[in-house]
PDB file of C-alpha atoms and ligand atoms in Angstrom:
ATOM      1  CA  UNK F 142     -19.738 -18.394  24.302  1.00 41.00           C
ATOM      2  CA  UNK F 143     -20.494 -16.292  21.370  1.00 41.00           C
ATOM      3  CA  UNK F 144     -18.015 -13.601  20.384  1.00 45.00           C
ATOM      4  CA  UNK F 145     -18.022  -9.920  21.202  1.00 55.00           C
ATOM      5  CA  UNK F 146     -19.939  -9.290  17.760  1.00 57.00           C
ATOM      6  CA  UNK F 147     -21.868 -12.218  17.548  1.00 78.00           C
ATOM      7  CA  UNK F 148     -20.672 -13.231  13.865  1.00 91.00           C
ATOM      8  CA  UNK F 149     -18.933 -16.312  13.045  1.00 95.00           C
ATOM      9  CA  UNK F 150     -15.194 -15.800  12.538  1.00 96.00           C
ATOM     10  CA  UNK F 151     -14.348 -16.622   8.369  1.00 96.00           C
ATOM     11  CA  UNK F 152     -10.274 -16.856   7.833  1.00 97.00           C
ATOM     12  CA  UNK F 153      -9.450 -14.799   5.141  1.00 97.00           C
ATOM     13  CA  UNK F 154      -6.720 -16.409   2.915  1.00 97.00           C
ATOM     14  CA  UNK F 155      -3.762 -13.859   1.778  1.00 97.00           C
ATOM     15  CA  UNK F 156      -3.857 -15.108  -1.464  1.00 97.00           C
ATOM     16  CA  UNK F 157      -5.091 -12.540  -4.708  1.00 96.00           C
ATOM     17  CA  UNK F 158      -7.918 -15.251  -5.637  1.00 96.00           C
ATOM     18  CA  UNK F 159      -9.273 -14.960  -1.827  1.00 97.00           C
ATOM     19  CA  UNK F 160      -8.723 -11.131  -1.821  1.00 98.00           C
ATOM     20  CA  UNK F 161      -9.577 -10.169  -5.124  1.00 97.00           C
ATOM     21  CA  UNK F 162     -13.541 -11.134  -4.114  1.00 97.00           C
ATOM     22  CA  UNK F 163     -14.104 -10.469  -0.266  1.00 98.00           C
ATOM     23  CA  UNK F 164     -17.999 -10.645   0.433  1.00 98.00           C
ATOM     24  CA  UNK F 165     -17.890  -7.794   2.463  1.00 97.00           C
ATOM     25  CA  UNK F 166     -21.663  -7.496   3.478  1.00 95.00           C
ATOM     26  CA  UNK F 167     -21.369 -11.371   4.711  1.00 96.00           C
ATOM     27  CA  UNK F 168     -22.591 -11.717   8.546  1.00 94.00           C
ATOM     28  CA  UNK F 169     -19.079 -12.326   9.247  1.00 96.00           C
ATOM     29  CA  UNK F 170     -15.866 -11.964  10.690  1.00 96.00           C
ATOM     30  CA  UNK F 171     -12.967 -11.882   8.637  1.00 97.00           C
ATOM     31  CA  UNK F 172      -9.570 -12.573  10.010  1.00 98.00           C
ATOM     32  CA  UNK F 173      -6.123 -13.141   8.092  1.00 98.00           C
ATOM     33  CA  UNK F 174      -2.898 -12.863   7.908  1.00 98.00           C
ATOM     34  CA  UNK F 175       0.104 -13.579   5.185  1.00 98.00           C
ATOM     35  CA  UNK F 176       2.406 -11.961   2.782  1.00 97.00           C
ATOM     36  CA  UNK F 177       1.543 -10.634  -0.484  1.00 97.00           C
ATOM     37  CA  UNK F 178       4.670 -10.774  -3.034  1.00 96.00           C
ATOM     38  CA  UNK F 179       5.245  -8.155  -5.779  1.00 95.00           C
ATOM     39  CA  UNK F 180       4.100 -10.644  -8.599  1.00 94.00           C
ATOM     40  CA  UNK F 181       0.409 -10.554  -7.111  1.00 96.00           C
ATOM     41  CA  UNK F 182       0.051  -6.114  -7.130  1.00 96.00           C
ATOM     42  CA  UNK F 183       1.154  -5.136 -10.997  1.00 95.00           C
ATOM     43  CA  UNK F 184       0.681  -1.914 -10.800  1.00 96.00           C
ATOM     44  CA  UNK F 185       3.595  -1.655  -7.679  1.00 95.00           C
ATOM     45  CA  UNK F 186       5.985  -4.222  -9.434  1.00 95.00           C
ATOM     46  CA  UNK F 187       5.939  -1.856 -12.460  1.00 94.00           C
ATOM     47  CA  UNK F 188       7.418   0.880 -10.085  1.00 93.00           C
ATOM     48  CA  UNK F 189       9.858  -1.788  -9.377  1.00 93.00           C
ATOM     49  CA  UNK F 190      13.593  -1.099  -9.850  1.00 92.00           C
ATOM     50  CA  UNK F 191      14.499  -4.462  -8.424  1.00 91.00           C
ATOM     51  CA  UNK F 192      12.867  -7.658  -6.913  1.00 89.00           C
ATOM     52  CA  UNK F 193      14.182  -9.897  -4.231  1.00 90.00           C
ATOM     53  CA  UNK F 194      12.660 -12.538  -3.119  1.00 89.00           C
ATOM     54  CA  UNK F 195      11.497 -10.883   0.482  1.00 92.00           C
ATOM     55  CA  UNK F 196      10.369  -7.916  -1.200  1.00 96.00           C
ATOM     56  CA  UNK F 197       6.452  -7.800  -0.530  1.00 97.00           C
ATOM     57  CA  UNK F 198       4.279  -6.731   1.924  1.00 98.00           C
ATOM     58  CA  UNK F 199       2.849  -8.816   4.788  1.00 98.00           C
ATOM     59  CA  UNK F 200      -0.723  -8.010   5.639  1.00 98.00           C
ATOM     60  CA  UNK F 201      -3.095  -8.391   8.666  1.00 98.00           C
ATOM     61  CA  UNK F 202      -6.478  -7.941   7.983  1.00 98.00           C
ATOM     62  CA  UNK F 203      -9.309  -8.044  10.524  1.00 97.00           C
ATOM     63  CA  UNK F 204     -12.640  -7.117  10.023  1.00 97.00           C
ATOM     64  CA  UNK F 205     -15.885  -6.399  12.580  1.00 95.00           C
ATOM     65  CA  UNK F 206     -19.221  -4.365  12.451  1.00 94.00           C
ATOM     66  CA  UNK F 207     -19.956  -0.766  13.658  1.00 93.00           C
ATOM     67  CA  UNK F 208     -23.464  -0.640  13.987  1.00 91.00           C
ATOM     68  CA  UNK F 209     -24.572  -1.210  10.842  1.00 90.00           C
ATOM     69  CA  UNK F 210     -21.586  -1.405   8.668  1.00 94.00           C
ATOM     70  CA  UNK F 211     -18.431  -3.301   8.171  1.00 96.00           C
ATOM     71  CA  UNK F 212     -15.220  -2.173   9.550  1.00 96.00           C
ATOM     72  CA  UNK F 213     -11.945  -3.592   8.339  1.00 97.00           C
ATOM     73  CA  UNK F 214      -8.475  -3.152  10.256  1.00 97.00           C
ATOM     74  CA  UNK F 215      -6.071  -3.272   7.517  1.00 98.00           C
ATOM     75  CA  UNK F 216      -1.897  -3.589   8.845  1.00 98.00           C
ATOM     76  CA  UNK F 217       0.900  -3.549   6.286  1.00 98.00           C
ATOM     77  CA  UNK F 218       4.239  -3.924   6.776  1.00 98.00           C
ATOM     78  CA  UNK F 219       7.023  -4.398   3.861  1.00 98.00           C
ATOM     79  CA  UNK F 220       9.415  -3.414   1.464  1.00 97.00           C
ATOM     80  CA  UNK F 221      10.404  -3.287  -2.020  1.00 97.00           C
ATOM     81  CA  UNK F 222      12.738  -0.839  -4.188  1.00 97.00           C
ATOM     82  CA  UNK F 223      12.141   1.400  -6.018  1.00 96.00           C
ATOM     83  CA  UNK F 224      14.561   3.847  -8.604  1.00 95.00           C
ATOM     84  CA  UNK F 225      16.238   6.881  -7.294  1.00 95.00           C
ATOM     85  CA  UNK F 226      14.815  10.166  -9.071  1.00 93.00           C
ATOM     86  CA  UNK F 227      18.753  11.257  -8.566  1.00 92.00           C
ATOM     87  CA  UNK F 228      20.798   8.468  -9.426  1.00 93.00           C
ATOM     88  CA  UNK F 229      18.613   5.942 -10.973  1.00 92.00           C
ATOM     89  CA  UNK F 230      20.068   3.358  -8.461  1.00 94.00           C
ATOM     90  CA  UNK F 231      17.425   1.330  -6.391  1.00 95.00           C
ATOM     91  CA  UNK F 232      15.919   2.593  -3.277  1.00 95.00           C
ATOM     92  CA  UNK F 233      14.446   0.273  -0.911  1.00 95.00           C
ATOM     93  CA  UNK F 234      11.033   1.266   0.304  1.00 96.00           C
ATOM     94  CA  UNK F 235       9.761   0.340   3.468  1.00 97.00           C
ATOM     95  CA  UNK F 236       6.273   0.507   4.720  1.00 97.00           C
ATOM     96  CA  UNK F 237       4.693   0.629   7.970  1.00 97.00           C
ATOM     97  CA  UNK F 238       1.273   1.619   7.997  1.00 95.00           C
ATOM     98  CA  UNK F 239      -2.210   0.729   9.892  1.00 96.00           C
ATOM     99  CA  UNK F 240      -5.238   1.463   7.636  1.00 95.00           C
ATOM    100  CA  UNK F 241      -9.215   1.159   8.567  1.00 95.00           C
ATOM    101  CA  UNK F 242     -11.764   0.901   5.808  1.00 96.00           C
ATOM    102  CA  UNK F 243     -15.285   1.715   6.615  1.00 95.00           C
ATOM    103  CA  UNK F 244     -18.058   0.494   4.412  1.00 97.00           C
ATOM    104  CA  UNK F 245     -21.080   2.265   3.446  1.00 95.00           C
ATOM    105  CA  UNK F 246     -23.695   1.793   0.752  1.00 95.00           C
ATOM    106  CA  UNK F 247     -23.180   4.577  -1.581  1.00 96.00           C
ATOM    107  CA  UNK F 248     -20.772   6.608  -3.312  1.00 95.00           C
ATOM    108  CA  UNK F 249     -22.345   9.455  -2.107  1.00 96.00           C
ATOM    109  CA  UNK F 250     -22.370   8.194   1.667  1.00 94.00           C
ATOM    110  CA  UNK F 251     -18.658   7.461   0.799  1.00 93.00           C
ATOM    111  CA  UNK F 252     -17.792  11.314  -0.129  1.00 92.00           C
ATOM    112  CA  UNK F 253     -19.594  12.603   2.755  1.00 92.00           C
ATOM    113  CA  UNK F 254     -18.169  10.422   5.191  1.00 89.00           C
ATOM    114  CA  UNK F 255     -16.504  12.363   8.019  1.00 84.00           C
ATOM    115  CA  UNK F 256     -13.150  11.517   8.547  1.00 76.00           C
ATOM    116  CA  UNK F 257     -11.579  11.549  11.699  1.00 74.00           C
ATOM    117  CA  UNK F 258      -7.741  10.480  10.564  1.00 78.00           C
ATOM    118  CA  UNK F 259      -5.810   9.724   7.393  1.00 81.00           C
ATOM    119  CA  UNK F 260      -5.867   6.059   8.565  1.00 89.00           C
ATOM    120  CA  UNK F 261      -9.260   5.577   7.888  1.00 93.00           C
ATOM    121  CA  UNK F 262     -10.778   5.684   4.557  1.00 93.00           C
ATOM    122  CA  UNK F 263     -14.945   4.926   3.429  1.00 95.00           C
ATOM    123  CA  UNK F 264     -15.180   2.294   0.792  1.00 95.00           C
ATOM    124  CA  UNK F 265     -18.463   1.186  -1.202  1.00 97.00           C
ATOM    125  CA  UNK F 266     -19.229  -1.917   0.311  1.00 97.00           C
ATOM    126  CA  UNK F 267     -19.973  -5.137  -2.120  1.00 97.00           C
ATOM    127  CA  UNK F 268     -20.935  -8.822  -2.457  1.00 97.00           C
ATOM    128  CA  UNK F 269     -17.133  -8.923  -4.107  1.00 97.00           C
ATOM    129  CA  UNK F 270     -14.988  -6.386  -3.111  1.00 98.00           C
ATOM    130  CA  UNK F 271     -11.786  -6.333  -4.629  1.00 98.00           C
ATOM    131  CA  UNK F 272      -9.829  -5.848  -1.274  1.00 98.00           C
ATOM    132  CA  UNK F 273      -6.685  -6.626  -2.970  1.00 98.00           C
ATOM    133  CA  UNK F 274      -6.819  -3.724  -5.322  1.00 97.00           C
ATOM    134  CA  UNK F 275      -7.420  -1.379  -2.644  1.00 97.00           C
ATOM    135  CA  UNK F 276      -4.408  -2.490  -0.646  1.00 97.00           C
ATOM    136  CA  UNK F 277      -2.752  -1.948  -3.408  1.00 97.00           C
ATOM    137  CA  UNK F 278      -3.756   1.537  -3.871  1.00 96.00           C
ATOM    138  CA  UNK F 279      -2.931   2.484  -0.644  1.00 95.00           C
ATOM    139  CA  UNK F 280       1.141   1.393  -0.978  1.00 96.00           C
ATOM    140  CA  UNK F 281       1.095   3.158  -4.608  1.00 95.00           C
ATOM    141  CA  UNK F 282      -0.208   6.442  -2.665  1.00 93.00           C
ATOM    142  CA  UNK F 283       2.354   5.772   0.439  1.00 94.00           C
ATOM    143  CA  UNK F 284       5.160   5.444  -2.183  1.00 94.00           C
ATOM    144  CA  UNK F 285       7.047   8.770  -2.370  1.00 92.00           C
ATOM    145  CA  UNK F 286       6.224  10.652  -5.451  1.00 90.00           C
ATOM    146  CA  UNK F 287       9.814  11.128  -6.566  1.00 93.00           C
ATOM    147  CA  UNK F 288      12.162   9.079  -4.427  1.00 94.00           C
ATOM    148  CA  UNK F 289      15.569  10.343  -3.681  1.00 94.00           C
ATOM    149  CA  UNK F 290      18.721   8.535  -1.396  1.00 94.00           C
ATOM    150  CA  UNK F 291      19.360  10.387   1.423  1.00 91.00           C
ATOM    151  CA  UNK F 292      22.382  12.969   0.546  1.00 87.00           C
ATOM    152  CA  UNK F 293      25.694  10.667   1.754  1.00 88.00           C
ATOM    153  CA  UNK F 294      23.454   7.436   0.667  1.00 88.00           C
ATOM    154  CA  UNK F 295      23.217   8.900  -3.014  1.00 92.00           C
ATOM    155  CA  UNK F 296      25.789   7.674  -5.611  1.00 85.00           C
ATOM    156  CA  UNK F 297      25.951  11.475  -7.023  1.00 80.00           C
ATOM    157  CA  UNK F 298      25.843  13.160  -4.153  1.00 58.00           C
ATOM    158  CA  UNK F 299      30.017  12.435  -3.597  1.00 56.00           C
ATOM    159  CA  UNK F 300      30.644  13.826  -6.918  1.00 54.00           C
ATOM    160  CA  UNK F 301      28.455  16.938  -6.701  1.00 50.00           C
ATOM    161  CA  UNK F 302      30.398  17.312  -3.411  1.00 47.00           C
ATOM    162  CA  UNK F 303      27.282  18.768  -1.315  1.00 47.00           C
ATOM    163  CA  UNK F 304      27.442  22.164  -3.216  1.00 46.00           C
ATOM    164  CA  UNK F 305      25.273  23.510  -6.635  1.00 47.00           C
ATOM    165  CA  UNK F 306      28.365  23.668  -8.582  1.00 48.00           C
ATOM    166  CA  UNK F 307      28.068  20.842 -11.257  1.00 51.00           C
ATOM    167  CA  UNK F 308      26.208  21.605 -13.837  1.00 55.00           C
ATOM    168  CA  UNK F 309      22.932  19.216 -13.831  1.00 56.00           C
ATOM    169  CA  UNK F 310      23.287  18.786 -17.737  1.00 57.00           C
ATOM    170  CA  UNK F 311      27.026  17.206 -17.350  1.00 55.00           C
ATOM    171  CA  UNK F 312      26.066  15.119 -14.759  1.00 56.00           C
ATOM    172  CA  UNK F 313      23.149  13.996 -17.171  1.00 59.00           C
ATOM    173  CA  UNK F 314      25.661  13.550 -20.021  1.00 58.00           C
ATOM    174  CA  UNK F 315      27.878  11.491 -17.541  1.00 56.00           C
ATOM    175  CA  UNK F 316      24.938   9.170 -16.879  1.00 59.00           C
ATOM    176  CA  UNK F 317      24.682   8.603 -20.730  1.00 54.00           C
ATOM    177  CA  UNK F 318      28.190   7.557 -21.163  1.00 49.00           C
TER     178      UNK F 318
HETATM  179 ZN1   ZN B   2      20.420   8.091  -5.537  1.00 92.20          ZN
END
């Protein structure tokens, strides 16, 4: 009757109160599921060039133990739009992406933690981990350090006509108009 790890399953609430303070080193197992808007990570609405309503990022989260330390499975999946390094239009953003944190007891146990994939990533674990903030730096560093429309998508890629002929100043001064 008990489960596979032996620790009581805890839902997790998707909610930036319940997130912002996870007791990570609790006997437990954590399990949610919900969507996080835009309003709730600051530091990715600022990047914002636009926000509708289903911009945000739904998020899965389910923990378990390794031995000795606690595992979380972290799944993201959303969207939101950001500006166009070309055309200062929005771009939508969308994100797809599985991450694992692994928590050990030291920063120094954290830097010398073999990695075996880019998915996974060793945290310092803590009575109140702020699990929000570290979703939230893992969108910031999946956002594309200078986004661009694909060339067709852009609205200055019809009037540069595909070749390096415009001058990048006019086009600049065109903006400004
Ligand atoms: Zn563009």
């Amino acid at each position: 009757m008990n489960s596979h790890s032996g620790h009581p399953i805890i839902p997790l609430p998707i909610n930036p109160k319940s997130l912002g303070k996870v007791d990570i080193l609790a006997p437990v197992t954590y399990q949610g599921e919900g969507f996080i808007g835009l309003q709730d990570l600051p530091r990715l609405h600022d990047e914002c060039s636009k926000t509708q309503p289903t911009d945000g990022f739904h998020c899965a989260i389910q923990s378990h133990y390794e031995g000795e330390k606690p595992v979380m499975e972290i799944s993201l999946q959303g969207r939101m739009h950001l500006s166009c390094q070309r055309c200062l239009q929005p771009l939508l953003f969308e994100l797809a992406q599985k991450k694992r944190f692994v928590f050990v007891k030291t920063e120094e146990e954290a830097d010398e933690f073999p990695l075996d994939n880019e998915d996974e990533e060793a945290m310092v674990a803590s009575h109140s981990f702020d699990l929000l903030e570290a979703i939230e730096d893992e969108i910031l560093l999946a956002i594309p350090y200078a986004p661009k429309h694909p060339t067709g998508e852009c609205q200055l890629s019809h009037e540069e006509g595909g070749s390096d002929r415009q001058n990048p100043f006019k086009v600049l001064k065109s903006l400004k108009k």
